[in-house]
């Protein structure tokens, strides 16, 4: 006989509890795998139609309406335009338009802004020539026509010389970068008066870029 025998009641009681737990677990697995009978109770009360509609309205109200989305897009676009305006005035590269970004375009702007260009005086000279042409005096009208020809020839010659020099400088300064469109970009800038240019000039006349 062993010195400390285990009571029989304890052994039978433990086995009974284990068998009941296993049976309950097997039953729960069987119930979860079987499809639910449509006629069987759901285990929760069916919500009323008014309650369901209220829940759908609350979900719809939490999402952004079309008017709010359009307003937010307008505000973002307005903020972006304001940043671009400040960048055009101050030369901040981060918010400049795509056509003005990059070191190549900046050098082209500085090259034009650092010198006098015949084309930038086109508008004032055009006003003078227009006034002379409106005067009903044959001699003044002839002078106005001659001035038109002189101005056009000077602008063409100066633009050709500027384009050749700028193209050479760009090739020396940026040999490994794309320079496409930089010369045309600079010549279009030279047609504008200095105070009206955007981005604003960052160099003085005569200053080497």
PDB file of C-alpha atoms in Angstrom:
ATOM      1  CA  UNK A   1       0.000   0.000   0.000  1.00  0.00           C
ATOM      2  CA  UNK A   2       1.340   3.464  -0.849  1.00  0.00           C
ATOM      3  CA  UNK A   3       1.978   5.746   2.075  1.00  0.00           C
ATOM      4  CA  UNK A   4      -0.320   8.573   0.833  1.00  0.00           C
ATOM      5  CA  UNK A   5      -3.168   7.126  -1.221  1.00  0.00           C
ATOM      6  CA  UNK A   6      -5.167   9.542  -3.385  1.00  0.00           C
ATOM      7  CA  UNK A   7      -8.840   9.686  -2.429  1.00  0.00           C
ATOM      8  CA  UNK A   8     -11.109   8.007  -4.963  1.00  0.00           C
ATOM      9  CA  UNK A   9     -13.639  10.773  -4.748  1.00  0.00           C
ATOM     10  CA  UNK A  10     -11.060  13.303  -5.886  1.00  0.00           C
ATOM     11  CA  UNK A  11     -10.086  11.218  -8.925  1.00  0.00           C
ATOM     12  CA  UNK A  12     -13.664  10.667 -10.094  1.00  0.00           C
ATOM     13  CA  UNK A  13     -14.615  14.300  -9.525  1.00  0.00           C
ATOM     14  CA  UNK A  14     -11.648  15.612 -11.613  1.00  0.00           C
ATOM     15  CA  UNK A  15     -12.448  13.239 -14.487  1.00  0.00           C
ATOM     16  CA  UNK A  16     -16.071  14.326 -14.507  1.00  0.00           C
ATOM     17  CA  UNK A  17     -15.151  17.994 -14.662  1.00  0.00           C
ATOM     18  CA  UNK A  18     -12.668  17.390 -17.506  1.00  0.00           C
ATOM     19  CA  UNK A  19     -15.243  15.441 -19.514  1.00  0.00           C
ATOM     20  CA  UNK A  20     -17.848  18.203 -19.096  1.00  0.00           C
ATOM     21  CA  UNK A  21     -15.370  20.922 -20.237  1.00  0.00           C
ATOM     22  CA  UNK A  22     -14.350  18.925 -23.319  1.00  0.00           C
ATOM     23  CA  UNK A  23     -18.008  18.296 -24.223  1.00  0.00           C
ATOM     24  CA  UNK A  24     -18.839  22.000 -23.911  1.00  0.00           C
ATOM     25  CA  UNK A  25     -15.862  23.030 -26.081  1.00  0.00           C
ATOM     26  CA  UNK A  26     -16.800  20.497 -28.779  1.00  0.00           C
ATOM     27  CA  UNK A  27     -20.369  21.711 -28.790  1.00  0.00           C
ATOM     28  CA  UNK A  28     -19.327  25.349 -29.166  1.00  0.00           C
ATOM     29  CA  UNK A  29     -17.081  24.459 -32.128  1.00  0.00           C
ATOM     30  CA  UNK A  30     -19.854  22.485 -33.765  1.00  0.00           C
ATOM     31  CA  UNK A  31     -22.326  25.354 -33.345  1.00  0.00           C
ATOM     32  CA  UNK A  32     -19.904  27.913 -34.779  1.00  0.00           C
ATOM     33  CA  UNK A  33     -19.236  25.811 -37.899  1.00  0.00           C
ATOM     34  CA  UNK A  34     -22.890  25.182 -38.703  1.00  0.00           C
ATOM     35  CA  UNK A  35     -24.855  27.911 -40.602  1.00  0.00           C
ATOM     36  CA  UNK A  36     -27.414  29.761 -38.561  1.00  0.00           C
ATOM     37  CA  UNK A  37     -31.021  28.926 -39.167  1.00  0.00           C
ATOM     38  CA  UNK A  38     -32.822  32.008 -40.542  1.00  0.00           C
ATOM     39  CA  UNK A  39     -35.697  31.321 -38.180  1.00  0.00           C
ATOM     40  CA  UNK A  40     -33.391  31.047 -35.178  1.00  0.00           C
ATOM     41  CA  UNK A  41     -33.058  34.035 -32.869  1.00  0.00           C
ATOM     42  CA  UNK A  42     -30.138  36.428 -33.645  1.00  0.00           C
ATOM     43  CA  UNK A  43     -28.997  36.827 -30.102  1.00  0.00           C
ATOM     44  CA  UNK A  44     -29.605  40.616 -30.309  1.00  0.00           C
ATOM     45  CA  UNK A  45     -32.702  42.713 -30.992  1.00  0.00           C
ATOM     46  CA  UNK A  46     -33.251  43.924 -34.570  1.00  0.00           C
ATOM     47  CA  UNK A  47     -32.860  47.738 -34.678  1.00  0.00           C
ATOM     48  CA  UNK A  48     -35.834  49.795 -35.739  1.00  0.00           C
ATOM     49  CA  UNK A  49     -35.841  51.462 -39.137  1.00  0.00           C
ATOM     50  CA  UNK A  50     -35.586  54.930 -37.588  1.00  0.00           C
ATOM     51  CA  UNK A  51     -32.575  53.878 -35.523  1.00  0.00           C
ATOM     52  CA  UNK A  52     -30.852  52.358 -38.572  1.00  0.00           C
ATOM     53  CA  UNK A  53     -31.485  55.518 -40.603  1.00  0.00           C
ATOM     54  CA  UNK A  54     -30.144  57.633 -37.777  1.00  0.00           C
ATOM     55  CA  UNK A  55     -26.960  55.567 -37.665  1.00  0.00           C
ATOM     56  CA  UNK A  56     -26.507  55.944 -41.437  1.00  0.00           C
ATOM     57  CA  UNK A  57     -27.031  59.697 -41.192  1.00  0.00           C
ATOM     58  CA  UNK A  58     -24.446  59.972 -38.423  1.00  0.00           C
ATOM     59  CA  UNK A  59     -21.900  58.088 -40.552  1.00  0.00           C
ATOM     60  CA  UNK A  60     -22.682  60.257 -43.580  1.00  0.00           C
ATOM     61  CA  UNK A  61     -22.414  63.443 -41.545  1.00  0.00           C
ATOM     62  CA  UNK A  62     -18.970  62.508 -40.280  1.00  0.00           C
ATOM     63  CA  UNK A  63     -17.637  62.383 -43.855  1.00  0.00           C
ATOM     64  CA  UNK A  64     -16.792  65.625 -45.680  1.00  0.00           C
ATOM     65  CA  UNK A  65     -19.496  67.043 -47.929  1.00  0.00           C
ATOM     66  CA  UNK A  66     -18.793  68.059 -51.508  1.00  0.00           C
ATOM     67  CA  UNK A  67     -19.072  71.752 -50.669  1.00  0.00           C
ATOM     68  CA  UNK A  68     -16.575  71.428 -47.808  1.00  0.00           C
ATOM     69  CA  UNK A  69     -14.150  69.503 -50.019  1.00  0.00           C
ATOM     70  CA  UNK A  70     -14.377  72.179 -52.725  1.00  0.00           C
ATOM     71  CA  UNK A  71     -13.816  74.915 -50.128  1.00  0.00           C
ATOM     72  CA  UNK A  72     -10.762  73.121 -48.776  1.00  0.00           C
ATOM     73  CA  UNK A  73      -9.331  72.759 -52.290  1.00  0.00           C
ATOM     74  CA  UNK A  74      -9.877  76.476 -52.938  1.00  0.00           C
ATOM     75  CA  UNK A  75      -8.151  77.373 -49.679  1.00  0.00           C
ATOM     76  CA  UNK A  76      -5.198  75.122 -50.466  1.00  0.00           C
ATOM     77  CA  UNK A  77      -4.931  76.540 -53.989  1.00  0.00           C
ATOM     78  CA  UNK A  78      -5.118  80.096 -52.619  1.00  0.00           C
ATOM     79  CA  UNK A  79      -2.380  79.327 -50.086  1.00  0.00           C
ATOM     80  CA  UNK A  80      -0.202  77.824 -52.810  1.00  0.00           C
ATOM     81  CA  UNK A  81      -0.686  80.876 -55.026  1.00  0.00           C
ATOM     82  CA  UNK A  82       0.231  83.148 -52.121  1.00  0.00           C
ATOM     83  CA  UNK A  83       3.425  81.168 -51.562  1.00  0.00           C
ATOM     84  CA  UNK A  84       4.267  81.453 -55.259  1.00  0.00           C
ATOM     85  CA  UNK A  85       3.613  85.199 -55.184  1.00  0.00           C
ATOM     86  CA  UNK A  86       5.959  85.641 -52.242  1.00  0.00           C
ATOM     87  CA  UNK A  87       8.536  83.414 -53.917  1.00  0.00           C
ATOM     88  CA  UNK A  88       8.359  85.469 -57.129  1.00  0.00           C
ATOM     89  CA  UNK A  89       8.921  88.612 -55.093  1.00  0.00           C
ATOM     90  CA  UNK A  90      11.719  87.190 -52.939  1.00  0.00           C
ATOM     91  CA  UNK A  91      13.269  84.494 -55.137  1.00  0.00           C
ATOM     92  CA  UNK A  92      12.547  81.552 -52.830  1.00  0.00           C
ATOM     93  CA  UNK A  93      13.321  78.497 -54.987  1.00  0.00           C
ATOM     94  CA  UNK A  94      11.042  76.181 -52.997  1.00  0.00           C
ATOM     95  CA  UNK A  95       7.779  77.760 -54.137  1.00  0.00           C
ATOM     96  CA  UNK A  96       8.667  79.110 -57.569  1.00  0.00           C
ATOM     97  CA  UNK A  97       6.662  77.886 -60.567  1.00  0.00           C
ATOM     98  CA  UNK A  98       8.170  74.994 -62.496  1.00  0.00           C
ATOM     99  CA  UNK A  99       9.298  77.196 -65.390  1.00  0.00           C
ATOM    100  CA  UNK A 100      11.410  79.338 -63.004  1.00  0.00           C
ATOM    101  CA  UNK A 101      12.961  76.569 -60.903  1.00  0.00           C
ATOM    102  CA  UNK A 102      16.500  75.288 -61.069  1.00  0.00           C
ATOM    103  CA  UNK A 103      20.009  76.742 -61.127  1.00  0.00           C
ATOM    104  CA  UNK A 104      20.034  76.995 -64.929  1.00  0.00           C
ATOM    105  CA  UNK A 105      16.970  79.236 -65.022  1.00  0.00           C
ATOM    106  CA  UNK A 106      18.287  81.296 -62.113  1.00  0.00           C
ATOM    107  CA  UNK A 107      21.574  81.910 -63.930  1.00  0.00           C
ATOM    108  CA  UNK A 108      19.683  82.889 -67.091  1.00  0.00           C
ATOM    109  CA  UNK A 109      17.645  85.424 -65.100  1.00  0.00           C
ATOM    110  CA  UNK A 110      20.712  86.864 -63.427  1.00  0.00           C
ATOM    111  CA  UNK A 111      22.509  87.102 -66.776  1.00  0.00           C
ATOM    112  CA  UNK A 112      19.681  89.193 -68.234  1.00  0.00           C
ATOM    113  CA  UNK A 113      19.195  91.303 -65.106  1.00  0.00           C
ATOM    114  CA  UNK A 114      22.879  92.176 -64.864  1.00  0.00           C
ATOM    115  CA  UNK A 115      22.984  94.043 -68.200  1.00  0.00           C
ATOM    116  CA  UNK A 116      21.082  96.571 -70.258  1.00  0.00           C
ATOM    117  CA  UNK A 117      18.930  95.042 -72.967  1.00  0.00           C
ATOM    118  CA  UNK A 118      17.526  96.943 -75.934  1.00  0.00           C
ATOM    119  CA  UNK A 119      14.341  94.900 -75.811  1.00  0.00           C
ATOM    120  CA  UNK A 120      13.422  96.110 -72.317  1.00  0.00           C
ATOM    121  CA  UNK A 121      12.996  99.655 -73.691  1.00  0.00           C
ATOM    122  CA  UNK A 122      10.639  98.483 -76.411  1.00  0.00           C
ATOM    123  CA  UNK A 123       7.433  99.530 -74.646  1.00  0.00           C
ATOM    124  CA  UNK A 124       8.516 103.139 -73.887  1.00  0.00           C
ATOM    125  CA  UNK A 125       9.884 103.542 -77.405  1.00  0.00           C
ATOM    126  CA  UNK A 126       6.714 102.036 -78.848  1.00  0.00           C
ATOM    127  CA  UNK A 127       4.610 104.640 -77.036  1.00  0.00           C
ATOM    128  CA  UNK A 128       6.763 107.468 -78.392  1.00  0.00           C
ATOM    129  CA  UNK A 129       6.654 106.103 -81.929  1.00  0.00           C
ATOM    130  CA  UNK A 130       2.897 105.636 -81.725  1.00  0.00           C
ATOM    131  CA  UNK A 131       2.392 109.253 -80.644  1.00  0.00           C
ATOM    132  CA  UNK A 132       4.581 110.502 -83.505  1.00  0.00           C
ATOM    133  CA  UNK A 133       2.703 108.391 -86.017  1.00  0.00           C
ATOM    134  CA  UNK A 134      -0.634 109.891 -84.896  1.00  0.00           C
ATOM    135  CA  UNK A 135       0.501 113.442 -85.601  1.00  0.00           C
ATOM    136  CA  UNK A 136      -0.760 114.510 -89.030  1.00  0.00           C
ATOM    137  CA  UNK A 137       2.613 115.712 -90.195  1.00  0.00           C
ATOM    138  CA  UNK A 138       4.297 113.861 -93.038  1.00  0.00           C
ATOM    139  CA  UNK A 139       7.822 114.383 -91.717  1.00  0.00           C
ATOM    140  CA  UNK A 140       6.967 113.101 -88.224  1.00  0.00           C
ATOM    141  CA  UNK A 141       5.194 110.065 -89.613  1.00  0.00           C
ATOM    142  CA  UNK A 142       8.233 109.257 -91.722  1.00  0.00           C
ATOM    143  CA  UNK A 143      10.456 109.579 -88.648  1.00  0.00           C
ATOM    144  CA  UNK A 144       8.131 107.282 -86.702  1.00  0.00           C
ATOM    145  CA  UNK A 145       8.324 104.640 -89.439  1.00  0.00           C
ATOM    146  CA  UNK A 146      12.121 104.889 -89.506  1.00  0.00           C
ATOM    147  CA  UNK A 147      12.275 104.575 -85.714  1.00  0.00           C
ATOM    148  CA  UNK A 148      10.161 101.435 -85.897  1.00  0.00           C
ATOM    149  CA  UNK A 149      12.651  99.841 -88.270  1.00  0.00           C
ATOM    150  CA  UNK A 150      15.637 100.934 -86.188  1.00  0.00           C
ATOM    151  CA  UNK A 151      14.136  99.617 -82.954  1.00  0.00           C
ATOM    152  CA  UNK A 152      13.246  96.259 -84.486  1.00  0.00           C
ATOM    153  CA  UNK A 153      16.715  95.823 -86.005  1.00  0.00           C
ATOM    154  CA  UNK A 154      18.430  96.754 -82.723  1.00  0.00           C
ATOM    155  CA  UNK A 155      16.270  94.345 -80.728  1.00  0.00           C
ATOM    156  CA  UNK A 156      16.982  91.485 -83.144  1.00  0.00           C
ATOM    157  CA  UNK A 157      20.749  92.096 -83.164  1.00  0.00           C
ATOM    158  CA  UNK A 158      20.949  92.527 -79.393  1.00  0.00           C
ATOM    159  CA  UNK A 159      18.864  89.397 -78.802  1.00  0.00           C
ATOM    160  CA  UNK A 160      21.099  87.331 -81.106  1.00  0.00           C
ATOM    161  CA  UNK A 161      24.258  88.550 -79.360  1.00  0.00           C
ATOM    162  CA  UNK A 162      22.732  87.960 -75.919  1.00  0.00           C
ATOM    163  CA  UNK A 163      21.573  84.464 -76.848  1.00  0.00           C
ATOM    164  CA  UNK A 164      25.009  83.464 -78.171  1.00  0.00           C
ATOM    165  CA  UNK A 165      26.834  84.724 -75.080  1.00  0.00           C
ATOM    166  CA  UNK A 166      24.314  83.182 -72.696  1.00  0.00           C
ATOM    167  CA  UNK A 167      24.450  79.814 -74.459  1.00  0.00           C
ATOM    168  CA  UNK A 168      28.242  79.806 -74.139  1.00  0.00           C
ATOM    169  CA  UNK A 169      28.133  80.742 -70.453  1.00  0.00           C
ATOM    170  CA  UNK A 170      25.542  78.077 -69.703  1.00  0.00           C
ATOM    171  CA  UNK A 171      27.642  75.424 -71.416  1.00  0.00           C
ATOM    172  CA  UNK A 172      30.628  76.436 -69.298  1.00  0.00           C
ATOM    173  CA  UNK A 173      28.727  76.667 -66.023  1.00  0.00           C
ATOM    174  CA  UNK A 174      26.339  73.700 -66.383  1.00  0.00           C
ATOM    175  CA  UNK A 175      27.949  71.153 -68.731  1.00  0.00           C
ATOM    176  CA  UNK A 176      26.113  68.157 -67.222  1.00  0.00           C
ATOM    177  CA  UNK A 177      22.662  69.689 -66.751  1.00  0.00           C
ATOM    178  CA  UNK A 178      19.784  70.146 -69.152  1.00  0.00           C
ATOM    179  CA  UNK A 179      19.820  73.645 -70.652  1.00  0.00           C
ATOM    180  CA  UNK A 180      16.838  73.184 -72.931  1.00  0.00           C
ATOM    181  CA  UNK A 181      14.707  76.315 -73.237  1.00  0.00           C
ATOM    182  CA  UNK A 182      16.946  78.437 -71.006  1.00  0.00           C
ATOM    183  CA  UNK A 183      18.013  80.851 -73.773  1.00  0.00           C
ATOM    184  CA  UNK A 184      14.450  81.415 -74.976  1.00  0.00           C
ATOM    185  CA  UNK A 185      13.389  81.877 -71.346  1.00  0.00           C
ATOM    186  CA  UNK A 186      16.042  84.555 -70.881  1.00  0.00           C
ATOM    187  CA  UNK A 187      15.190  86.385 -74.113  1.00  0.00           C
ATOM    188  CA  UNK A 188      11.520  86.521 -73.142  1.00  0.00           C
ATOM    189  CA  UNK A 189      12.573  88.039 -69.820  1.00  0.00           C
ATOM    190  CA  UNK A 190      14.650  90.653 -71.624  1.00  0.00           C
ATOM    191  CA  UNK A 191      11.479  91.951 -73.320  1.00  0.00           C
ATOM    192  CA  UNK A 192      10.081  93.007 -69.938  1.00  0.00           C
ATOM    193  CA  UNK A 193      10.987  96.189 -68.122  1.00  0.00           C
ATOM    194  CA  UNK A 194      13.283  95.500 -65.187  1.00  0.00           C
ATOM    195  CA  UNK A 195      10.837  96.615 -62.486  1.00  0.00           C
ATOM    196  CA  UNK A 196       8.068  94.434 -63.925  1.00  0.00           C
ATOM    197  CA  UNK A 197      10.059  91.203 -64.115  1.00  0.00           C
ATOM    198  CA  UNK A 198       9.037  88.173 -62.088  1.00  0.00           C
ATOM    199  CA  UNK A 199      10.815  86.683 -60.232  1.00  0.00           C
ATOM    200  CA  UNK A 200      12.242  89.986 -59.088  1.00  0.00           C
ATOM    201  CA  UNK A 201      15.858  90.690 -60.139  1.00  0.00           C
ATOM    202  CA  UNK A 202      18.367  89.498 -57.541  1.00  0.00           C
ATOM    203  CA  UNK A 203      21.482  91.149 -59.048  1.00  0.00           C
ATOM    204  CA  UNK A 204      22.382  94.731 -59.879  1.00  0.00           C
ATOM    205  CA  UNK A 205      23.250  95.995 -63.309  1.00  0.00           C
ATOM    206  CA  UNK A 206      26.883  95.402 -64.135  1.00  0.00           C
ATOM    207  CA  UNK A 207      27.168  92.678 -61.454  1.00  0.00           C
ATOM    208  CA  UNK A 208      28.607  89.447 -62.823  1.00  0.00           C
ATOM    209  CA  UNK A 209      26.226  86.512 -62.210  1.00  0.00           C
TER     210      UNK A 209
END
